[in-house]
Short mmCIF file of C-alpha atoms in Angstrom, two decimals:
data_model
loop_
_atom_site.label_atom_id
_atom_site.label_comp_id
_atom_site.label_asym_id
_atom_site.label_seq_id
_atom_site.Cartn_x
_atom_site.Cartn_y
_atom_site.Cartn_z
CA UNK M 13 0.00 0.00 0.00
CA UNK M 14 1.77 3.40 -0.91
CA UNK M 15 -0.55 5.41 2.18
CA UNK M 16 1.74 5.98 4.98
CA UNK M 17 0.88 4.27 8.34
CA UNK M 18 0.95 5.95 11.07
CA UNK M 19 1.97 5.92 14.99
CA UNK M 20 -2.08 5.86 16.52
CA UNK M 21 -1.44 8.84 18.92
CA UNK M 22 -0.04 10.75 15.66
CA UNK M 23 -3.36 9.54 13.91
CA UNK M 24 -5.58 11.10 16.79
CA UNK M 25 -3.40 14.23 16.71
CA UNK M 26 -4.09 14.60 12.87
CA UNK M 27 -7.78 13.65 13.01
CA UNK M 28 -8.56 16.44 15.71
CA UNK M 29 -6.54 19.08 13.52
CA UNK M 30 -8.17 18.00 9.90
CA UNK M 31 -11.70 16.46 10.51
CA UNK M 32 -14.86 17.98 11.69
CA UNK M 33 -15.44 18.12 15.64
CA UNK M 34 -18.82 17.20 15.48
CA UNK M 35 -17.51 14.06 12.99
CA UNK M 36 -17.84 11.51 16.34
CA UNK M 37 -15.89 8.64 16.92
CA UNK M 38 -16.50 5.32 18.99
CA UNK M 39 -14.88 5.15 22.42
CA UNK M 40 -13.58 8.39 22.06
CA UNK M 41 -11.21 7.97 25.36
CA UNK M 42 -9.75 5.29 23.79
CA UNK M 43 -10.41 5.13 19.90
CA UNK M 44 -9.50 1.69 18.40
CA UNK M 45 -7.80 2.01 15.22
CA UNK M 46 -9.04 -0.74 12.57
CA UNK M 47 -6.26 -1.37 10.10
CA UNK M 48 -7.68 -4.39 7.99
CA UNK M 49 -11.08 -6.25 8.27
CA UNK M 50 -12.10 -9.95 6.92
CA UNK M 51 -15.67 -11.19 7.67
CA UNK M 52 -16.93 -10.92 10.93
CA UNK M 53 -13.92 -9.59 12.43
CA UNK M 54 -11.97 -6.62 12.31
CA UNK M 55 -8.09 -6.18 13.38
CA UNK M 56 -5.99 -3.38 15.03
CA UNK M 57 -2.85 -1.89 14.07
CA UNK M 58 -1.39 -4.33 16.54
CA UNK M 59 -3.38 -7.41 14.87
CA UNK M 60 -5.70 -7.68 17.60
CA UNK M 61 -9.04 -9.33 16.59
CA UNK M 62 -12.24 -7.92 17.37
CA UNK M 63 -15.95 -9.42 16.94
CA UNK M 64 -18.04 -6.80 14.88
CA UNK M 65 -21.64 -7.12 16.06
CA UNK M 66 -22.87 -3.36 14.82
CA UNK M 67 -21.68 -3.10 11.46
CA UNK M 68 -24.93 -3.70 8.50
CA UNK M 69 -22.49 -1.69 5.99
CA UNK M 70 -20.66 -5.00 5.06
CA UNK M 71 -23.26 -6.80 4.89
CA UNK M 72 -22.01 -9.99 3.31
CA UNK M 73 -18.75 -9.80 5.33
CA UNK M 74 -15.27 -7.27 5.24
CA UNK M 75 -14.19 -7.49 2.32
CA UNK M 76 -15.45 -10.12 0.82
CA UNK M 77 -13.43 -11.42 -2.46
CA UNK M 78 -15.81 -11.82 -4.74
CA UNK M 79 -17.08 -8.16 -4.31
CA UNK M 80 -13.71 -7.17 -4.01
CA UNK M 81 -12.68 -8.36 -7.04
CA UNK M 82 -15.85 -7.15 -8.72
CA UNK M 83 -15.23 -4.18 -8.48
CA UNK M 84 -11.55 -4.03 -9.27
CA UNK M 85 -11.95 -5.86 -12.61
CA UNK M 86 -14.29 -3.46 -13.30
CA UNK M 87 -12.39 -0.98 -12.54
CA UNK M 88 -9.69 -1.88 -14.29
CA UNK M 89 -11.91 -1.81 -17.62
CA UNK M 90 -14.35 1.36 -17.22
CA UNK M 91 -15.88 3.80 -14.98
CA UNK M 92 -18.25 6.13 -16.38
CA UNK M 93 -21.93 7.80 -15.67
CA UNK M 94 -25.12 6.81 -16.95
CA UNK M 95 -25.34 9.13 -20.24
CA UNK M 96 -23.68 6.54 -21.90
CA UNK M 97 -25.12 2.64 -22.38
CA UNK M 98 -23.48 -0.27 -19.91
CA UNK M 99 -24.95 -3.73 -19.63
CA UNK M 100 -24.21 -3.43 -15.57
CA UNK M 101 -26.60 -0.84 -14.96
CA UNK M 102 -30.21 -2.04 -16.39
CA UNK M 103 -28.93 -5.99 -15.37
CA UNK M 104 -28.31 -4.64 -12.04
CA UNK M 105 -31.53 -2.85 -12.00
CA UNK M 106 -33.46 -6.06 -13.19
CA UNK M 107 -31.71 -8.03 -10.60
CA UNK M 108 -32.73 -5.81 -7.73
CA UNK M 109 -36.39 -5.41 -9.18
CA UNK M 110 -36.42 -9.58 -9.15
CA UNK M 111 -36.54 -9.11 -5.49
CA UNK M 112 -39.01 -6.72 -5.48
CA UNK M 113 -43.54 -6.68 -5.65
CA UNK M 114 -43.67 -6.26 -9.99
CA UNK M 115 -45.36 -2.53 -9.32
CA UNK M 116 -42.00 -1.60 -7.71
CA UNK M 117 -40.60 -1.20 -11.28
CA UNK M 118 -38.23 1.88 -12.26
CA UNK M 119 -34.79 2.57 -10.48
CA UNK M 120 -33.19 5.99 -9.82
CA UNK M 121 -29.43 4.53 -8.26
CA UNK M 122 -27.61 7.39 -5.82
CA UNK M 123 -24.87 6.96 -3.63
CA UNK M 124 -26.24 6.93 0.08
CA UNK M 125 -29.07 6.57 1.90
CA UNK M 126 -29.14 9.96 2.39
CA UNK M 127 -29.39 10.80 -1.48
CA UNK M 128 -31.65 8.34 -1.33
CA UNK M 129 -34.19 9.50 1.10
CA UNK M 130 -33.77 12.71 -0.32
CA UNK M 131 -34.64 11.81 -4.05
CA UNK M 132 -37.70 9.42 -2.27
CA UNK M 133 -39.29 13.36 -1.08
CA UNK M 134 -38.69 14.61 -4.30
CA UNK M 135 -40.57 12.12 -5.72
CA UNK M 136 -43.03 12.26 -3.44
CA UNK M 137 -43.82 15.91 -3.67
CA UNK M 138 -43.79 16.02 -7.37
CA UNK M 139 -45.78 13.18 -7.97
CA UNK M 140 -48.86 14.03 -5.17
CA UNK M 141 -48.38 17.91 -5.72
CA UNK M 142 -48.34 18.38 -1.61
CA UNK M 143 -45.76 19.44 0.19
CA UNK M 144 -46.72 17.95 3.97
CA UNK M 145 -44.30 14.80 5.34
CA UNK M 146 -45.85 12.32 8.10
CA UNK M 147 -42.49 10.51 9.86
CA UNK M 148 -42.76 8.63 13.05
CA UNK M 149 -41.13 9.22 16.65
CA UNK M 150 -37.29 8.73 16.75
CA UNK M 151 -37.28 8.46 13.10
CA UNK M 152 -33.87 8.95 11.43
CA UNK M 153 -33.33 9.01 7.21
CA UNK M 154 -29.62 10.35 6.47
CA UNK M 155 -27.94 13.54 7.47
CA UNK M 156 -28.61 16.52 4.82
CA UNK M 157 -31.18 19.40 5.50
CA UNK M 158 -34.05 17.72 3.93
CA UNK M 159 -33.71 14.68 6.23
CA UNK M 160 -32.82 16.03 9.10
CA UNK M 161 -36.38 17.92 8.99
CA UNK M 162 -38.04 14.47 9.24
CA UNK M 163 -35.51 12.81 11.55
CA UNK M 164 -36.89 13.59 15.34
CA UNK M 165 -33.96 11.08 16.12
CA UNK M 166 -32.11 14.56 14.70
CA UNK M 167 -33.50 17.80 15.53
CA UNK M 168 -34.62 16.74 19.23
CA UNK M 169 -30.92 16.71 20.02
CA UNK M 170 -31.16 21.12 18.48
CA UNK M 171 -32.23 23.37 21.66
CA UNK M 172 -32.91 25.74 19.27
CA UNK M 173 -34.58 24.09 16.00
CA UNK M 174 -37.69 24.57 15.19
CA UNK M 175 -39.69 21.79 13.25
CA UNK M 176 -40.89 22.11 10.23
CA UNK M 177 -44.39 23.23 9.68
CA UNK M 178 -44.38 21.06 6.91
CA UNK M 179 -43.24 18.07 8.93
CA UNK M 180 -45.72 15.86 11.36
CA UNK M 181 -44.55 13.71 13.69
CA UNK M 182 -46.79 10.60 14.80
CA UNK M 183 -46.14 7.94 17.58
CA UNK M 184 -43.57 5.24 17.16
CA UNK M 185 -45.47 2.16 16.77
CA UNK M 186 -43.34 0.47 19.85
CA UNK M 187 -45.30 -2.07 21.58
CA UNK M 188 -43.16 -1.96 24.31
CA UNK M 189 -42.52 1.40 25.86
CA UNK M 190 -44.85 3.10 23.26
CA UNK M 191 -48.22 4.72 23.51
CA UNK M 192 -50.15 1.48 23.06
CA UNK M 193 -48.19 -1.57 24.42
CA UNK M 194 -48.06 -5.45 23.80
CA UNK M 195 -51.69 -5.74 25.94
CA UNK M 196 -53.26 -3.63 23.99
CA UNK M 197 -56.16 -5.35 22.35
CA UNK M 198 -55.02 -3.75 18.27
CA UNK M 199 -52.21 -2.00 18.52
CA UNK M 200 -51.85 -1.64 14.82
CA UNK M 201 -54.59 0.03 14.46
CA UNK M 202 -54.50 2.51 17.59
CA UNK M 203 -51.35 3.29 15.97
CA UNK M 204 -52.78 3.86 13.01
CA UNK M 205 -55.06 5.75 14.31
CA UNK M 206 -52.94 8.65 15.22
CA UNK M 207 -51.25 9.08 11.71
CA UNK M 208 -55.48 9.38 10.58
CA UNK M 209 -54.90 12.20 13.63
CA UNK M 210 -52.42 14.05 11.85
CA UNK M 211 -54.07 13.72 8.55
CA UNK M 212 -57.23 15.13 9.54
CA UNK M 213 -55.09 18.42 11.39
CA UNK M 214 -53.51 18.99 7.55
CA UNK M 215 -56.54 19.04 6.31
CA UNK M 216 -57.86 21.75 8.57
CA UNK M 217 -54.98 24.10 7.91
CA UNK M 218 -56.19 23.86 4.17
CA UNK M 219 -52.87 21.63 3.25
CA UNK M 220 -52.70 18.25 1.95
CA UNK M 221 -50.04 15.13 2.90
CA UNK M 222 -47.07 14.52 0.28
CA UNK M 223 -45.84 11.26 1.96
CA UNK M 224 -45.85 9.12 4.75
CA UNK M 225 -41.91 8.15 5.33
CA UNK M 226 -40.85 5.22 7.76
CA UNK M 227 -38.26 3.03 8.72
CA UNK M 228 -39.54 -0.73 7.99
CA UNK M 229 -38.39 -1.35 11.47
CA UNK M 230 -36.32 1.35 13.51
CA UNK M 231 -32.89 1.47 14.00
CA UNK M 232 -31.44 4.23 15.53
CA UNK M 233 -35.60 4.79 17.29
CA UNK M 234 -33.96 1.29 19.42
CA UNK M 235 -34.83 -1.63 16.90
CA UNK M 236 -38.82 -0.99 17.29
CA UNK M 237 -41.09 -3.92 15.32
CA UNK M 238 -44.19 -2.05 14.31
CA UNK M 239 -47.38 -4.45 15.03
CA UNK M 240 -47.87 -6.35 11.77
CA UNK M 241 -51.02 -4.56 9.71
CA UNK M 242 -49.63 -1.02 10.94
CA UNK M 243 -48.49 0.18 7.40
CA UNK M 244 -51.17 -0.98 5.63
CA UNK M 245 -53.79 0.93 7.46
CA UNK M 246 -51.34 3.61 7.60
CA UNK M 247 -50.78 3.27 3.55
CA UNK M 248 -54.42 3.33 2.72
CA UNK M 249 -55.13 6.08 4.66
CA UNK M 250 -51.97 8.11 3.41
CA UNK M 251 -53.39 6.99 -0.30
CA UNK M 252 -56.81 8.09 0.23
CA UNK M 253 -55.28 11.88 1.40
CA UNK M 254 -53.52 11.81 -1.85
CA UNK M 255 -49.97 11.01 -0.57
CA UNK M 256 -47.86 8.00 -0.90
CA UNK M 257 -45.79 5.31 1.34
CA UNK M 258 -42.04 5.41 1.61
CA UNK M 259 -40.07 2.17 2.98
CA UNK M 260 -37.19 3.32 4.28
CA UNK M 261 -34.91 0.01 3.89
CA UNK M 262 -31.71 1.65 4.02
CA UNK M 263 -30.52 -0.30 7.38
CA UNK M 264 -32.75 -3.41 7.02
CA UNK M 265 -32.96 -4.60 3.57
CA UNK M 266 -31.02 -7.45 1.77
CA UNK M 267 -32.27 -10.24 3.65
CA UNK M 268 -30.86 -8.88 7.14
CA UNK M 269 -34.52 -10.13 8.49
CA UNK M 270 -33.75 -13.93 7.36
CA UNK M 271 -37.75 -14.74 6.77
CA UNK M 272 -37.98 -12.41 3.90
CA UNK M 273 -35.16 -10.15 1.51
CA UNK M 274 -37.29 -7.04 2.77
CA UNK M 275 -38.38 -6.17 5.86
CA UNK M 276 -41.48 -4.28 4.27
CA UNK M 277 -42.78 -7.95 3.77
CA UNK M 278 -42.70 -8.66 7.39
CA UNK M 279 -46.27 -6.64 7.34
CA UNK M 280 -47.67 -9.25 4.98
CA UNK M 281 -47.73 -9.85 1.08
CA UNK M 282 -51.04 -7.54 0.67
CA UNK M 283 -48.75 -4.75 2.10
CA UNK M 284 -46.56 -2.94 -0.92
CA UNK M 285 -45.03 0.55 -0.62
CA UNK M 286 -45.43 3.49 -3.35
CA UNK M 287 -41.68 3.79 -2.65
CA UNK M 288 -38.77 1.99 -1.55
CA UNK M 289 -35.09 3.41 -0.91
CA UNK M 290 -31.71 1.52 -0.11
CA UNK M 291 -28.42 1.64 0.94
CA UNK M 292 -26.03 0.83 3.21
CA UNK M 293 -25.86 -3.26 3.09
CA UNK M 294 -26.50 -2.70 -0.76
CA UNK M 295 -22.74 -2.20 -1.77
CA UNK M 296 -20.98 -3.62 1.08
CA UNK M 297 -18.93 -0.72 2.35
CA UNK M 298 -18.83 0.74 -1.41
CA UNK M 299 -20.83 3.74 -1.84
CA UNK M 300 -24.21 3.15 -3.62
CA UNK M 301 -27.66 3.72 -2.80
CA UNK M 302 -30.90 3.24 -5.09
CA UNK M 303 -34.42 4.66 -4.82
CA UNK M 304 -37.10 2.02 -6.33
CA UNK M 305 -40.87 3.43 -7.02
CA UNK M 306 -43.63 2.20 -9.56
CA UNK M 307 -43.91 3.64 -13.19
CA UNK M 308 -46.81 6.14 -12.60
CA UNK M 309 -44.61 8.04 -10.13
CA UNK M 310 -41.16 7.91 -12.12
CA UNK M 311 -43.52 9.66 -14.84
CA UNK M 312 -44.54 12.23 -13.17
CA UNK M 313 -41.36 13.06 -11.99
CA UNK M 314 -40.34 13.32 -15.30
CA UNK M 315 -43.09 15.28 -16.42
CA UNK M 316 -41.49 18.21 -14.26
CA UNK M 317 -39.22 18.82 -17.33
CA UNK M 318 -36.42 18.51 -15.35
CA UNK M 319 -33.50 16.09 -16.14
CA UNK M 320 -32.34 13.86 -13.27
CA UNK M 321 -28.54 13.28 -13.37
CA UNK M 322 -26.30 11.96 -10.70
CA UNK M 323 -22.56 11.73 -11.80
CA UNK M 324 -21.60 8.62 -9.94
CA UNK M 325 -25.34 7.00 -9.47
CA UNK M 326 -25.10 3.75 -11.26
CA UNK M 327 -21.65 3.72 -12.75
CA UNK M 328 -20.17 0.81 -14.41
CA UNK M 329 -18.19 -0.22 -10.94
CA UNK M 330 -20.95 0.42 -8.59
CA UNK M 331 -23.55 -1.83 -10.31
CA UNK M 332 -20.57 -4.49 -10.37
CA UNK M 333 -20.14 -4.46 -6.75
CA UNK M 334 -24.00 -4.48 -6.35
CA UNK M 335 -24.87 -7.39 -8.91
CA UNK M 336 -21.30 -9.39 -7.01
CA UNK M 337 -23.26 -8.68 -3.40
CA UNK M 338 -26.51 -9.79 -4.63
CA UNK M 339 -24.76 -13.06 -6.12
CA UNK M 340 -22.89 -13.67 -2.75
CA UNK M 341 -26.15 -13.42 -0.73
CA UNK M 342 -27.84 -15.87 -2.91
CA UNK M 343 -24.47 -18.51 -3.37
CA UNK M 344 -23.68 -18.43 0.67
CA UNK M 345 -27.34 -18.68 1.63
CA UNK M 346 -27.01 -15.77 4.01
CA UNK M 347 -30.79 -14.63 4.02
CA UNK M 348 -30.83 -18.53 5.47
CA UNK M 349 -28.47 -18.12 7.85
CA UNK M 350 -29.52 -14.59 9.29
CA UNK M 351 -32.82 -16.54 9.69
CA UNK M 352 -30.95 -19.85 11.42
CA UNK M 353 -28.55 -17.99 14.01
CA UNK M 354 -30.67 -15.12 13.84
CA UNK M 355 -33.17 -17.07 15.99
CA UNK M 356 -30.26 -18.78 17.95
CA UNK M 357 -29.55 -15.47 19.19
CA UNK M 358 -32.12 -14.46 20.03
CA UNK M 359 -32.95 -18.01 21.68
CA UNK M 360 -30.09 -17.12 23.66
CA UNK M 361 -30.86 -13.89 24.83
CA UNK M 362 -34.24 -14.92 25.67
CA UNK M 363 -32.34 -17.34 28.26
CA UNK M 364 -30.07 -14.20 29.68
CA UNK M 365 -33.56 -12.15 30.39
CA UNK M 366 -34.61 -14.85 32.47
CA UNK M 367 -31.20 -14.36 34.59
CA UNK M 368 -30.78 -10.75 35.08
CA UNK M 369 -33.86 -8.35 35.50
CA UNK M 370 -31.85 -5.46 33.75
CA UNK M 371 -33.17 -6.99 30.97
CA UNK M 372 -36.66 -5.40 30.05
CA UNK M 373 -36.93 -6.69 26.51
CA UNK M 374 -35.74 -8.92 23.55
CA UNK M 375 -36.61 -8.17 19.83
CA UNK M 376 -36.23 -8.52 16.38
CA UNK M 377 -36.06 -10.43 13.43
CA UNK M 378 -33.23 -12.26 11.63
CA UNK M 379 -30.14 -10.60 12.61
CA UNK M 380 -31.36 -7.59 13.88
CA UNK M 381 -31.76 -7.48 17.56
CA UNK M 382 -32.40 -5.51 20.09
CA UNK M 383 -31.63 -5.93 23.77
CA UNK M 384 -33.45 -3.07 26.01
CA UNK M 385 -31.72 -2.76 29.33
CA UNK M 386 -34.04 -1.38 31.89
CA UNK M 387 -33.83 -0.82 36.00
CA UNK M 388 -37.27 -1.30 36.62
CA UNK M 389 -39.36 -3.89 34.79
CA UNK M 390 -42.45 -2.18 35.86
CA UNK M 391 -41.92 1.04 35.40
CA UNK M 392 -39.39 0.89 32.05
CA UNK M 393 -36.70 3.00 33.70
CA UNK M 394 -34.21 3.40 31.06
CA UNK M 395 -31.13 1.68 32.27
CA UNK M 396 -28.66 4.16 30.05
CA UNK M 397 -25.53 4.03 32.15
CA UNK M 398 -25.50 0.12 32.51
CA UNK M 399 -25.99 0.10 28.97
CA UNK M 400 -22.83 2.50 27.86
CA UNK M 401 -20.91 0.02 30.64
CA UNK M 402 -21.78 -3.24 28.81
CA UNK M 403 -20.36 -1.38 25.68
CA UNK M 404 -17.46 -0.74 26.71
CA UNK M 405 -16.97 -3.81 28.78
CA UNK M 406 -17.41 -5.58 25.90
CA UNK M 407 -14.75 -3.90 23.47
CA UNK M 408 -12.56 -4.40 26.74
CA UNK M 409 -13.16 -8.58 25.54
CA UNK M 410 -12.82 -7.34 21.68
CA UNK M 411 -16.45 -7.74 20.68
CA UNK M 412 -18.12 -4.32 18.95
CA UNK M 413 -21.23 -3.87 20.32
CA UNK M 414 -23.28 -0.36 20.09
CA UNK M 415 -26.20 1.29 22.49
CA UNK M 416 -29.31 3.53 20.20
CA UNK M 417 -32.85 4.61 20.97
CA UNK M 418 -34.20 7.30 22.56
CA UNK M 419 -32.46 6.65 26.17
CA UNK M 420 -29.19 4.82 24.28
CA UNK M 421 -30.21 1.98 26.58
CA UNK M 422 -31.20 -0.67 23.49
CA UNK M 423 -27.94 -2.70 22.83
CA UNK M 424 -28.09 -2.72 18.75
CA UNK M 425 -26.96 -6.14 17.26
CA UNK M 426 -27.17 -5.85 13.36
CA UNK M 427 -23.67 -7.49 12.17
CA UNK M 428 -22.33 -8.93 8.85
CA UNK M 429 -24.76 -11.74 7.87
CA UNK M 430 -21.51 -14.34 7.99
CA UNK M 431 -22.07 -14.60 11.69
CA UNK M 432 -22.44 -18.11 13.33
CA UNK M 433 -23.94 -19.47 16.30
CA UNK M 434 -20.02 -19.65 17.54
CA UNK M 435 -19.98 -15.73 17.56
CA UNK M 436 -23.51 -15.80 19.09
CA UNK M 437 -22.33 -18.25 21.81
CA UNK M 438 -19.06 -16.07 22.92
CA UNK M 439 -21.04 -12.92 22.90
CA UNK M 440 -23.84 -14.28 24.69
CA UNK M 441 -21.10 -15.68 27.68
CA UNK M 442 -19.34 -12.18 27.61
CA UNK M 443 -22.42 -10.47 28.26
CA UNK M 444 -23.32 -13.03 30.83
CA UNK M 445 -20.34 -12.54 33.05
CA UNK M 446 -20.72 -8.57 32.26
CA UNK M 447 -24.58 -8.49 33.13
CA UNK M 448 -23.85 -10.04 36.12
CA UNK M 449 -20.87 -8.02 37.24
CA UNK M 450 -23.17 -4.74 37.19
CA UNK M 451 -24.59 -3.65 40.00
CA UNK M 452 -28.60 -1.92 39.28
CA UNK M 453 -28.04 1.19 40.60
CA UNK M 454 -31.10 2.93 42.42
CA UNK M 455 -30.58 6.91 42.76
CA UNK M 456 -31.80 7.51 45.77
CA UNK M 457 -29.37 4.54 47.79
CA UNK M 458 -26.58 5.41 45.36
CA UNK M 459 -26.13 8.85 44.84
CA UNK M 460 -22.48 8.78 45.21
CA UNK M 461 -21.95 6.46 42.24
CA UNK M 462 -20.41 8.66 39.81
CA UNK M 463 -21.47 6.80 36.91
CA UNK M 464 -24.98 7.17 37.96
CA UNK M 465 -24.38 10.63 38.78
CA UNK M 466 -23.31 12.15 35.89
CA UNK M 467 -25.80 10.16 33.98
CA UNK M 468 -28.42 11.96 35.58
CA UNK M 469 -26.93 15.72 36.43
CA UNK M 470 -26.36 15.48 32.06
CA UNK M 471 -29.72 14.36 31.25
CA UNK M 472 -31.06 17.53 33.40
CA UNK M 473 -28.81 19.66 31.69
CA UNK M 474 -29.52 18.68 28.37
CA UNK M 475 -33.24 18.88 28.77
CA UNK M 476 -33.84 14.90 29.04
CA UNK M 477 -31.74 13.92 26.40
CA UNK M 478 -28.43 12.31 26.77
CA UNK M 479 -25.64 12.48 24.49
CA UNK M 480 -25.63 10.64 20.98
CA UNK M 481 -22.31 10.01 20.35
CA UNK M 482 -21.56 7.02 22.29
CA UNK M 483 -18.79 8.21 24.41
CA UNK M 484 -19.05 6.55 28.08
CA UNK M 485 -20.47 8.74 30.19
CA UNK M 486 -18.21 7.77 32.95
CA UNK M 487 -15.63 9.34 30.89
CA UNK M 488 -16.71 13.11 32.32
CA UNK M 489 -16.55 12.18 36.09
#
């Protein structure tokens, strides 16, 4: 490799000069720096191996060869934009709209899930003439202006932003610490309920809905499973006030789910979105992103009589990598095996929460889990502390493990769908022996625990909310 390696402290030192304060890193008192990756695992500058439960970006593994050399051979031939013919974009597009409901038809291909999300508005607003976004409770879509208006996950962390009059914010359909719970008698339809809410308030103020936008299943909102028949009530009354249904897939897609290649589908075959988008897992670490809607929108966008053009959307070495990670997920089985250990894990876990309390709830589907650490069963108390220690415990035993949701209590396990029931197994045992080396901490008999403390005197501070940039709190004592 001709770039220069460098001492780690000298890397810090350069990072803090050159890149963007607000550009976060993990562990931030003590950064790991990843050198080479393979698989599951990643590796230090001093070859130590670490387990990588968090990271849905490569999707069918680091590095995988075949994508690998995919895209090198490609590269070695051409790279150009889509003004000119190449066989690899329209047979990539006709491989990913194989895997797709037949009305989900015409392909617009970006390079993140931010461009992405943002093309799905665009789309949205031209083809239902509205303006007026429905997204859900601890939503998040990508990072540019557009996005960040719909992503609650976003702006509730601005003291100062104001949202969007455009922008209307209903109820995360979580059945666990949500508005309407698990004993609810139809909590599909309560939820739905409250998006027919916001509809109705449009309406009043003389405007009309654009699009409904969600997440098939949260993410960063703390791995949330909406009630199955939630988005179609939601779509046809979306439809019927002239706006449309985005499926945000960008984290979930590819057959991270195991039971089907979209998580969309886990609502039911009679449930089919106006819009899909992608990303992440789609290129496995290589930037590319595609937005997937029927014909009768794609027409209307056209019928703007403006030209869409993206320079790098769907070049030649892109759609190589994507049709290479689409031909590994099908020749490894891994939709299977996200399925198979999938449920192992979560088999497993389901054992752990009958060990230690601070364990209010398993969920998920496939490989993507959620644990939510709690203090109080009862009452839900966010456990947020106990859940930055198990993080950090964890990387102490080299396995990469993250905390999200809206009190970063929900440990997050979404990793590259190569994982076996081995990796579950040693994970499981570390956070075993962790779970059981933490103490639950009650305020009121433990002020004096610093961890505690801080955890609290911050959250006042800040309003409620806690950091989001998963640095351990116990870090500011």
């Amino acid at each position: 490799m001709s770039v220069q390696e460098l001492e780690k402290k000298k890397t810090i030192d350069l990072r803090k000069k050159h890149i963007g304060p607000s550009c976060k890193i993990f562990f931030s008192h003590d950064p790991i720096k990843i050198v080479r990756a393979k698989g599951q695992y990643m590796y230090d500058e001093n070859g130590q191996q670490y387990l990588d439960c968090i990271n849905n970006v490569a999707h069918v593994g680091h590095c995988h060869p075949d994508v690998v050399t995919a895209g090198a051979q490609q590269m070695e031939m051409l790279n150009t934009n889509t003004r000119f013919l190449h066989d690899n974009l329209v047979l990539y597009a006709q491989r990913l709209q194989a895997t797709l409901p037949d009305k989900l038809s015409v392909c617009y291909f970006v390079n993140s899930g931010s461009e992405a999300n943002d093309l799905a508005l665009r789309l949205a607003r031209q083809y239902t003439g509205n303006k007026d976004i429905i997204t859900l409770e601890n939503a998040y879509h990508g990072h540019v202006s557009s996005l960040i208006d719909i992503s609650p996950y976003k702006f509730h962390q601005l003291s100062d932003a104001e949202q969007s009059q455009f922008v209307h914010v209903a109820p995360s359909p979580d059945v666990y610490r949500g508005k309407y719970r698990a004993g609810h008698p139809d909590p599909a339809t309560a939820y739905a309920d409250e998006v027919k809410k916001i509809i109705n308030n449009v309406h009043k103020k003389g405007r009309k809905i654009a699009a409904f936008i969600a997440e098939s299943l949260q993410s960063c909102g703390g791995q949330v499973i909406p009630p199955v028949g939630y988005f179609q009530q939601v779509a046809e009354l979306v439809r019927k006030a002239g706006g449309i249904f985005i499926a945000d897939e960008v984290q979930v897609g590819f057959g991270r789910i195991g039971s089907d290649f979209w998580a969309f589908q886990l609502q039911g075959q009679d449930f089919v979105p106006d819009i899909i988008t992608m990303g992440k897992p789609i290129g496995n670490g290589h930037p590319l992103s595609c937005v997937v809607t029927t014909r009768e929108v794609a027409e209307a966008f056209m019928s703007s009589g403006m030209e869409y053009f993206n320079t790098f959307g769907g070049n030649p070495v892109s759609c190589a990598i994507g049709l290479a990670v689409l031909d590994v997920i099908e020749k490894e089985n891994l939709q299977g095996n996200a399925l198979q250990v999938g449920q192992y894990l979560t088999n497993r876990l389901e054992k752990l929460k009958e060990k230690h309390l601070l364990i209010g709830d398993i969920r998920g589907r496939g490989l993507f889990v959620g644990v939510e650490l709690v203090r109080d069963r009862a009452k839900l108390t966010p456990a947020t502390a106990e859940a930055q220690e198990v993080i950090y415990k964890l990387k102490e035993q080299h396995i990469l493990l993250s905390a999200d949701g809206p009190h970063r209590n929900v440990l997050k396990f979404k990793p590259p769908l190569c994982f076996t029931t081995e990796d579950v197994d040693l994970v499981v045992e570390k956070l075993d022996l962790i779970l059981t080396g933490i103490l639950k901490p009650s305020l009121d008999k433990d002020i004096n625990n610093p961890l505690l403390f801080y955890c609290f005197t911050y959250q006042d501070l800040n309003g409620g909310h806690l950091t989001s940039d998963n640095r351990p709190l116990r870090s500011q004592w």
